[in-house]
Structures are given as structure tokens and as C-alpha cells.
Coordinates of C-alpha atoms in Angstrom, one line a residue:
M25 CA 168.3 97.7 106.7
E26 CA 166.2 94.6 107.3
F27 CA 168.4 92.6 104.9
L28 CA 171.5 94.0 106.8
L29 CA 170.0 92.9 110.1
Q30 CA 169.2 89.4 108.9
Y31 CA 172.6 89.1 107.2
S32 CA 174.4 90.2 110.5
V33 CA 172.5 88.0 112.6
F34 CA 173.1 84.9 110.4
G35 CA 176.7 85.9 110.4
S36 CA 177.0 86.3 114.3
I37 CA 174.6 83.5 115.5
W38 CA 177.5 81.3 115.3
T39 CA 179.2 83.2 117.8
I40 CA 176.2 83.1 120.0
G41 CA 176.2 79.4 120.0
A42 CA 179.9 79.4 120.6
M43 CA 179.6 81.4 123.8
L44 CA 177.1 79.3 125.3
G45 CA 179.2 76.1 124.4
A46 CA 182.2 77.9 125.9
I47 CA 180.5 78.5 129.1
I48 CA 180.0 74.8 129.8
S49 CA 183.0 73.5 128.0
G50 CA 185.2 73.8 131.1
K51 CA 182.6 71.9 133.5
I52 CA 182.2 69.1 130.8
A53 CA 185.7 68.7 130.4
D54 CA 186.7 68.5 133.8
F55 CA 183.7 66.3 135.0
F56 CA 183.4 63.7 131.9
G57 CA 187.1 64.2 130.7
R58 CA 188.5 65.7 127.5
R59 CA 187.7 63.0 125.1
V60 CA 183.9 62.9 126.0
A61 CA 183.8 66.6 125.7
M62 CA 185.4 66.5 122.3
G63 CA 182.7 63.8 121.2
F64 CA 179.7 65.8 122.7
A65 CA 181.0 68.9 120.8
E66 CA 181.1 67.2 117.3
L67 CA 177.5 65.7 117.8
F68 CA 176.3 69.3 117.9
C69 CA 178.6 70.3 114.9
L70 CA 177.3 67.4 112.9
V71 CA 173.6 68.2 113.5
G72 CA 174.3 71.8 112.8
W73 CA 175.8 71.4 109.5
T74 CA 173.4 68.8 108.4
A75 CA 170.4 71.2 109.3
I76 CA 172.0 74.1 107.4
S77 CA 172.6 71.6 104.2
F78 CA 168.9 70.4 104.1
S79 CA 167.4 73.7 105.2
Q80 CA 164.2 75.0 103.5
N81 CA 163.9 78.3 105.3
A82 CA 165.9 81.1 107.3
W83 CA 165.2 80.0 110.9
L84 CA 166.4 76.4 110.3
L85 CA 169.6 78.1 108.7
D86 CA 170.1 80.1 112.0
I87 CA 169.4 77.1 114.2
G88 CA 172.0 75.0 112.3
R89 CA 174.5 77.5 112.6
F90 CA 173.7 78.0 116.0
L91 CA 174.3 74.5 116.8
A92 CA 177.5 74.3 115.0
G93 CA 178.7 77.2 116.8
Y94 CA 177.7 75.6 120.1
G95 CA 180.1 72.4 119.1
V96 CA 182.9 74.8 118.3
G97 CA 182.7 76.8 121.5
I98 CA 183.3 73.6 123.3
L99 CA 186.1 72.4 121.1
S100 CA 188.0 75.6 121.0
Y101 CA 188.7 75.3 125.0
V102 CA 189.0 71.4 124.9
V103 CA 191.0 70.7 122.2
P104 CA 194.1 73.2 123.1
V105 CA 193.8 72.3 126.6
Y106 CA 194.2 68.3 125.7
I107 CA 196.8 68.9 123.5
A108 CA 198.8 70.9 126.2
E109 CA 198.3 68.2 128.8
I110 CA 199.5 65.4 126.6
T111 CA 202.6 66.9 125.0
P112 CA 206.2 67.0 126.4
K113 CA 207.3 70.7 127.2
N114 CA 209.9 71.1 124.4
L115 CA 206.9 70.4 121.9
R116 CA 203.9 71.7 123.6
G117 CA 203.8 75.0 121.7
A118 CA 204.1 73.4 118.4
F119 CA 201.7 71.0 119.0
T120 CA 199.2 73.4 120.5
A121 CA 199.8 75.7 117.5
V122 CA 199.0 72.8 115.0
N123 CA 195.6 73.2 116.2
Q124 CA 195.3 76.6 114.6
L125 CA 197.1 75.3 111.7
M126 CA 194.3 72.6 111.1
I127 CA 191.7 75.2 111.5
C128 CA 193.5 77.3 108.9
C129 CA 193.9 74.6 106.5
G130 CA 190.3 73.4 107.0
G131 CA 189.0 77.1 106.5
S132 CA 191.2 77.4 103.4
V133 CA 190.1 74.2 101.9
M134 CA 186.3 75.4 102.4
Y135 CA 187.0 78.9 100.9
V136 CA 188.5 77.0 97.8
I137 CA 185.4 74.7 97.6
G138 CA 183.0 77.5 98.1
N139 CA 184.2 79.1 95.0
F140 CA 183.1 76.1 92.9
T141 CA 180.1 74.5 94.7
S142 CA 176.7 75.3 96.2
W143 CA 176.4 76.3 99.9
R144 CA 174.2 73.5 100.4
T145 CA 176.9 71.0 99.1
L146 CA 179.7 72.9 101.2
A147 CA 177.5 72.6 104.4
L148 CA 177.3 68.8 103.8
I149 CA 181.0 68.6 103.2
G150 CA 181.3 70.3 106.7
T151 CA 179.8 67.2 108.3
I152 CA 183.0 64.9 107.2
P153 CA 185.5 66.4 109.7
C154 CA 182.8 65.7 112.4
I155 CA 182.4 62.2 111.6
L156 CA 186.2 61.6 111.4
Q157 CA 186.9 63.1 114.8
L158 CA 184.2 61.1 116.3
L159 CA 185.7 58.0 115.2
G160 CA 189.3 59.1 115.8
L161 CA 188.3 59.6 119.6
F162 CA 188.3 56.0 120.1
L163 CA 192.0 55.6 118.9
I164 CA 193.5 58.4 121.5
P165 CA 194.2 58.2 125.3
E166 CA 192.5 60.5 127.9
S167 CA 194.6 63.4 129.2
P168 CA 196.8 62.0 131.9
R169 CA 196.8 65.3 134.2
W170 CA 193.1 64.9 134.0
L171 CA 193.2 61.2 134.9
A172 CA 195.5 62.0 137.8
K173 CA 193.1 64.9 139.0
M174 CA 190.4 62.1 139.1
D175 CA 192.6 60.0 141.3
K176 CA 193.2 57.4 138.4
W177 CA 196.7 57.0 139.3
K178 CA 197.2 53.8 137.2
E179 CA 195.3 55.0 134.3
C180 CA 197.3 58.2 134.4
E181 CA 200.7 56.3 134.1
T182 CA 199.3 54.0 131.4
S183 CA 198.0 57.0 129.3
L184 CA 201.7 58.7 129.4
Q185 CA 203.4 55.8 128.7
R186 CA 201.3 55.3 125.7
L187 CA 201.8 59.2 124.7
R188 CA 205.7 58.9 125.4
G189 CA 206.2 55.3 123.7
A190 CA 206.7 51.8 125.1
N191 CA 210.1 52.1 126.1
A192 CA 210.2 55.8 127.4
N193 CA 211.0 56.4 131.0
I194 CA 207.8 58.3 132.3
S195 CA 208.8 58.1 136.0
Q196 CA 210.1 61.7 136.8
E197 CA 207.4 63.1 134.7
A198 CA 204.6 61.1 136.1
A199 CA 206.0 62.0 139.5
E200 CA 206.0 65.7 138.8
I201 CA 202.3 65.4 137.5
I202 CA 201.1 63.4 140.7
E203 CA 203.0 65.5 143.0
Y204 CA 201.5 68.8 141.7
T205 CA 198.0 67.4 141.5
E206 CA 198.1 66.2 145.2
M207 CA 199.3 69.7 146.0
L208 CA 196.3 71.3 144.3
K209 CA 193.9 69.0 145.9
Q210 CA 194.9 70.4 149.4
L211 CA 193.2 73.9 148.1
S212 CA 189.4 74.1 148.5
D213 CA 187.4 73.8 145.6
T214 CA 187.1 76.7 143.2
G215 CA 183.9 78.5 142.2
M216 CA 183.8 81.4 139.6
I217 CA 184.2 84.0 142.5
D218 CA 187.5 82.3 143.7
L219 CA 188.8 82.9 140.0
F220 CA 189.0 86.5 141.0
Q221 CA 191.7 85.8 144.0
R222 CA 194.7 87.7 143.5
K223 CA 196.9 84.6 142.9
Y224 CA 194.9 84.1 139.8
A225 CA 194.9 87.8 138.7
H226 CA 197.9 87.8 136.3
G227 CA 196.6 84.7 134.4
L228 CA 193.0 86.1 133.9
I229 CA 194.4 89.4 132.9
V230 CA 197.0 87.9 130.2
G231 CA 194.1 85.2 129.0
V232 CA 191.1 87.6 129.0
G233 CA 193.4 90.5 127.6
L234 CA 194.7 88.5 124.7
M235 CA 191.3 87.2 123.7
V236 CA 189.7 90.7 123.8
L237 CA 192.5 92.0 121.6
Q238 CA 192.6 89.1 119.0
Q239 CA 189.0 89.6 118.4
F240 CA 188.9 93.7 118.5
G241 CA 191.7 93.3 116.0
G242 CA 189.0 92.6 113.3
V243 CA 189.9 89.2 112.2
N244 CA 186.3 87.7 112.4
A245 CA 185.1 90.7 110.1
I246 CA 187.4 89.7 107.7
A247 CA 186.9 86.1 107.8
Y248 CA 183.1 86.2 107.8
Y249 CA 182.9 89.2 105.4
A250 CA 185.6 88.7 103.1
S251 CA 183.8 88.5 99.8
A252 CA 181.9 91.6 100.7
I253 CA 185.2 93.4 101.8
F254 CA 186.8 92.7 98.6
E255 CA 183.7 93.7 96.5
S256 CA 183.2 96.9 98.2
A257 CA 186.9 97.7 97.6
G258 CA 186.5 96.9 94.1
V259 CA 188.6 93.7 94.2
S260 CA 187.1 90.2 92.9
S261 CA 185.8 88.2 95.7
R262 CA 187.1 85.1 94.1
T263 CA 190.6 86.5 93.6
G264 CA 190.7 87.9 97.1
T265 CA 189.6 84.7 98.8
L266 CA 192.0 82.5 97.0
A267 CA 194.7 84.9 97.7
M268 CA 194.0 84.7 101.3
V269 CA 194.1 81.0 101.2
V270 CA 197.7 81.2 99.4
I271 CA 198.8 83.4 102.4
Q272 CA 197.3 82.0 105.1
V273 CA 198.3 78.4 105.4
P274 CA 202.0 78.9 104.8
M275 CA 202.1 81.5 107.5
T276 CA 200.4 79.6 110.0
L277 CA 202.7 76.6 109.3
L278 CA 205.5 79.0 109.8
G279 CA 204.1 80.2 113.0
T280 CA 203.7 76.6 114.1
L281 CA 207.3 75.9 113.5
L282 CA 208.5 78.9 115.2
T283 CA 206.5 78.9 118.4
D284 CA 208.9 76.6 120.3
K285 CA 211.9 78.0 118.8
S286 CA 211.4 81.8 118.8
G287 CA 209.1 81.9 121.8
R288 CA 205.5 83.2 122.2
V289 CA 206.1 86.9 123.0
P290 CA 208.3 87.5 119.9
L291 CA 205.9 86.1 117.6
L292 CA 202.9 87.8 119.1
M293 CA 204.9 91.3 118.7
I294 CA 205.7 90.7 115.3
S295 CA 202.1 89.3 114.3
A296 CA 200.4 92.5 116.0
T297 CA 202.6 94.7 114.4
G298 CA 201.7 93.1 110.9
T299 CA 197.8 93.4 111.7
L300 CA 198.2 96.8 112.7
L301 CA 199.8 97.5 109.2
G302 CA 197.2 95.6 107.3
C303 CA 194.2 97.1 108.7
F304 CA 195.6 100.7 108.1
L305 CA 196.5 100.0 104.6
T306 CA 192.7 98.6 104.3
G307 CA 191.5 101.7 105.8
L308 CA 193.7 104.0 103.6
S309 CA 192.4 102.3 100.6
F310 CA 188.9 102.7 101.5
L311 CA 189.7 106.5 102.4
L312 CA 191.4 107.1 99.0
Q313 CA 188.4 105.4 97.4
D314 CA 185.8 107.6 99.3
L315 CA 188.0 110.8 98.3
Q316 CA 188.6 109.5 94.7
L317 CA 192.2 110.2 95.1
W318 CA 193.9 107.0 93.8
K319 CA 192.6 104.9 91.1
D320 CA 194.6 101.8 92.2
S321 CA 193.1 101.8 95.9
P322 CA 191.5 98.4 95.4
L323 CA 195.0 96.9 95.0
L324 CA 195.9 98.7 98.3
A325 CA 192.9 97.1 100.0
L326 CA 194.1 93.6 98.7
I327 CA 197.5 94.1 99.9
G328 CA 196.3 95.4 103.0
V329 CA 194.0 92.1 103.9
L330 CA 196.6 90.0 102.6
I331 CA 199.2 91.5 105.1
F332 CA 196.7 91.5 107.8
T333 CA 196.0 87.5 107.1
G334 CA 199.5 86.5 107.0
S335 CA 200.4 88.4 110.2
F336 CA 197.6 87.4 112.0
S337 CA 198.0 83.6 110.8
L338 CA 201.7 83.9 112.2
G339 CA 200.9 84.6 115.8
M340 CA 197.8 86.1 117.0
G341 CA 195.7 83.3 115.6
G342 CA 197.0 80.5 117.5
I343 CA 199.2 81.8 120.4
P344 CA 196.6 83.1 122.6
W345 CA 195.1 79.7 122.7
V346 CA 198.5 78.4 123.3
I347 CA 199.1 80.6 126.4
M348 CA 195.5 80.1 127.6
S349 CA 196.1 76.4 128.0
E350 CA 199.3 76.7 129.7
I351 CA 198.9 79.3 132.5
F352 CA 196.2 77.9 134.7
P353 CA 196.6 75.4 137.3
I354 CA 194.3 72.1 136.7
N355 CA 192.2 73.2 139.9
V356 CA 190.9 76.2 138.1
K357 CA 191.8 75.4 134.3
G358 CA 188.0 74.4 133.8
L359 CA 186.5 77.6 135.0
A360 CA 189.2 80.0 133.9
G361 CA 189.6 78.5 130.4
S362 CA 185.9 78.5 129.9
L363 CA 185.6 82.3 131.0
V364 CA 188.6 83.1 128.6
T365 CA 186.8 81.3 125.7
V366 CA 183.3 83.0 126.5
V367 CA 185.3 86.4 126.4
N368 CA 186.7 85.2 123.0
W369 CA 183.4 84.6 121.6
F370 CA 181.6 87.3 122.9
G371 CA 184.2 89.6 121.3
S372 CA 183.8 87.6 117.9
W373 CA 180.1 88.3 118.3
I374 CA 180.4 92.0 118.9
I375 CA 182.8 92.5 116.0
S376 CA 180.9 90.1 113.3
Y377 CA 177.3 91.4 114.3
S378 CA 178.4 95.2 114.4
F379 CA 180.9 95.1 111.6
N380 CA 178.4 96.0 108.7
F381 CA 176.8 98.5 110.9
L382 CA 180.0 100.1 111.7
T383 CA 180.9 100.4 108.0
K384 CA 177.7 102.3 107.4
W385 CA 178.0 104.6 110.6
I386 CA 181.9 105.7 110.6
S387 CA 182.6 104.1 107.2
S388 CA 184.7 101.4 106.1
A389 CA 187.7 103.3 106.5
G390 CA 187.2 104.2 110.1
T391 CA 186.4 100.8 110.9
F392 CA 189.6 99.4 109.9
F393 CA 191.3 102.3 111.2
L394 CA 189.9 101.2 114.6
F395 CA 191.1 97.6 114.2
S396 CA 194.5 99.0 113.5
V397 CA 194.4 100.9 116.9
A398 CA 193.4 97.7 118.6
S399 CA 196.4 95.9 117.2
G400 CA 198.7 98.7 118.5
L401 CA 197.2 98.4 121.8
T402 CA 198.1 94.6 121.6
I403 CA 201.7 95.3 121.1
I404 CA 201.7 97.3 124.3
F405 CA 199.9 94.7 126.1
V406 CA 202.1 91.7 125.1
A407 CA 205.3 93.8 126.0
K408 CA 204.1 94.7 129.4
L409 CA 202.2 91.5 130.7
V410 CA 202.3 88.4 128.7
P411 CA 205.1 86.0 130.0
E412 CA 207.2 83.7 128.2
T413 CA 206.4 80.1 128.5
K414 CA 208.5 78.5 125.9
G415 CA 210.5 75.5 127.3
R416 CA 208.8 75.2 130.7
T417 CA 206.6 72.5 132.0
L418 CA 202.9 73.6 132.8
E419 CA 203.7 73.3 136.6
E420 CA 206.6 76.0 136.4
I421 CA 204.5 78.2 134.3
Q422 CA 201.7 78.0 136.7
A423 CA 204.1 78.3 139.7
S424 CA 205.5 81.5 138.3
M425 CA 202.4 83.1 137.5
V426 CA 201.4 83.1 141.0
L427 CA 205.0 84.1 142.2
F428 CA 204.4 87.3 139.7
T429 CA 201.2 88.2 141.1
R430 CA 202.7 88.1 144.8
K431 CA 205.5 90.4 143.9
S432 CA 203.4 92.9 141.7

């Protein structure tokens, strides 16, 4: 039991750091800008991975993982927001979803490398993307919408021109950004309590609801404990993790390509249906294994995990972050985005910490059946409450969210 506790703490302490990072992410991004927030986060990630690589005891491992999680907590908010604020409406969904594609590719590469190298070397390799992003921040412009919010009108237009191209006509887009920003400035300063006003209710319900359902579908239980799940099901962990990589990357790429073509809502519905099926098949495999009714149940577990992985990568992995970056107006985006991101990481902590205990208390089969129920609730939630944001400007989306709340 003591080992199980230590194992669960190490697996989940990343999410505790991420929660704390998410709490301040909006404030840092709103006060210092999107670029500074990303640079600040990467420093924590760099120190965290270095600490893990050179650790000589368990507590330093935990500190390193906590620091890396803290940095990722900030990045998980500010990166999709920055992307959404710099891209034109017809490409915004795909560009924001590319963030999830890159996360998927990075995780997949590390899964593969982890099969052939030591964990210390793996942690040291983790510092490379941190260094690359720190250097890359000097090459990208600040968000024009953030610059407009800070009354830096000339810098706003310069940034927008740089993003759209030297010969592009940005007059209409710049005017819309400035007009909307000026309108928002007529409102009083927004505090955390103000977020719970009725006009922001629909956005909060959608943002928080998607993040809760994303995590309670079991994604981080599978991501953090994939090897243990495969071994307990009787499947080679190396075979299982490599198969996950083969499925994950192309499905995430497909989701990225379809985000601005088919729309957010249809992809979420298909994705949630697939995760339901994947978790159900995995749970059924463990049940048949416990009852000793089918000798090929490990194959069913592998199929279930791969269906879950592919389906999640198609939509539920990236689209909640796309929608989160779109639905909140600039005057509450920092606070609302931080709250939604904290909820996501809190849900991730609950699942990653409790997963090993759940498999002992209600069995592995029962745990995966619970995850499939969460996916079923996701289908209903998306169908009833989530708006379609494809092909609309941020200003149009946010105005429609307020209008929806007034009518309901």
C-alpha cells in the first residue's frame, strides 16, 4: 500500500503543480502579455526536467515533476489563447488544434524513446523543447488583442500586419478589434465574483463542463498508467504503447484538419462516442479476464485502449481547449480561462491520483465502466449546451454567448 501511495503521488503531483500554475496563468498573461507568460512557464519546465534528470532521491523527483507541471499549467491556458487571438477566423480552429497535435506528437515521441533509453536521459531530452520555445519567443509578435486591451494601438496594428503579411489589408480587422476592446473598457473591472454574473453563465458552464467531462472520461489514467494497464490486461507494455503512438498521431492530425471543416460540435460528438466504446471494451476485457470466460480478453483490452486513444485524439483532446479560447470576452478571458484550466487540472489530479485505488476498490472493469458513463454524459452535454463556433470571429462568438444567456 505504501508503494501504491508513493506511485500515485508521483503520478499525480504533476497535476498539483499544473493547478497552481493555472490559477495564476490568466493574471500573468493579462498583466505581462502572452509572450512573457510563455517564457515564464518554460523556465519552470526547464528547471523541473533538469531536477528529475539529476535527482538522487524521491523528494527531488517529486519537486522536479511539480515544477514541470507548474509550467505546463500556465502553458495550457496561454498557448491556445495566444493562438486564437492571432489567427484569422477561417483558420482559428485548426491552428488552435495544432497545439494539441504538437502535444500528441511530443508525447508520442517520448513514448517511443522511453522504450529504448533510461528515465534520466528521457528527462534530460525533455529540456530541449523548453530551450527551443524560449528562443522562439524572440521571433513571434505579441497578441494584437492583448496590445489593444493595453491601449497600445500602434503596436496592435503593427503586430496584426506582421501576422497577416506585409501586403494584407488589415483595416477592417483592426477596426473590429479596437471597437470591441473600447466597448469592453466601458465595463467595470472584473473580479472572480463577477465571473458568476448571468451574462457569463453559458460560457462558464460550457468551459467548465467540457474540462470536467474530458478528464472524468479517464484520459490521464490511460496516459499516465498505460504500461501498468497493458501489463495487468496481459498485453506487452512496449507493444501497447507503440500501438498507441501509431494511432494517436494520425487521429490528432485528422481532428486538426477537420476542426474548421466539419465544425467543433460534430467532432466532439463522434469523439465522445468513440471514447465511450473504447472504455466499455476495455472494462469488458477486464471483466472477462476476472471471470476467466475468454482467453483472448487481452486483445480486447488493447483494442479498447486504441479505440479510446484514437477517438480522444480526434476531438475531446483538443477541441475543449479551442472552445475555451473562443467563448470568453477579453475583459474576463484571463480569470475565466484560469478557472477553466484549474478545473481541468483538478480533474486530472483526481483521476491520476485515484485511478490505482479505484482499480483495487471496484476492480479495473468497474473503473473503465465508470469512464464510459462519463463519455455518455459528454455526448448529452455537447448536444444540449455546446455552441458551434466554426467560421465566426471571436467578437461574434462572445456576443452570441451573452445573447444565448439572456434568452434562456
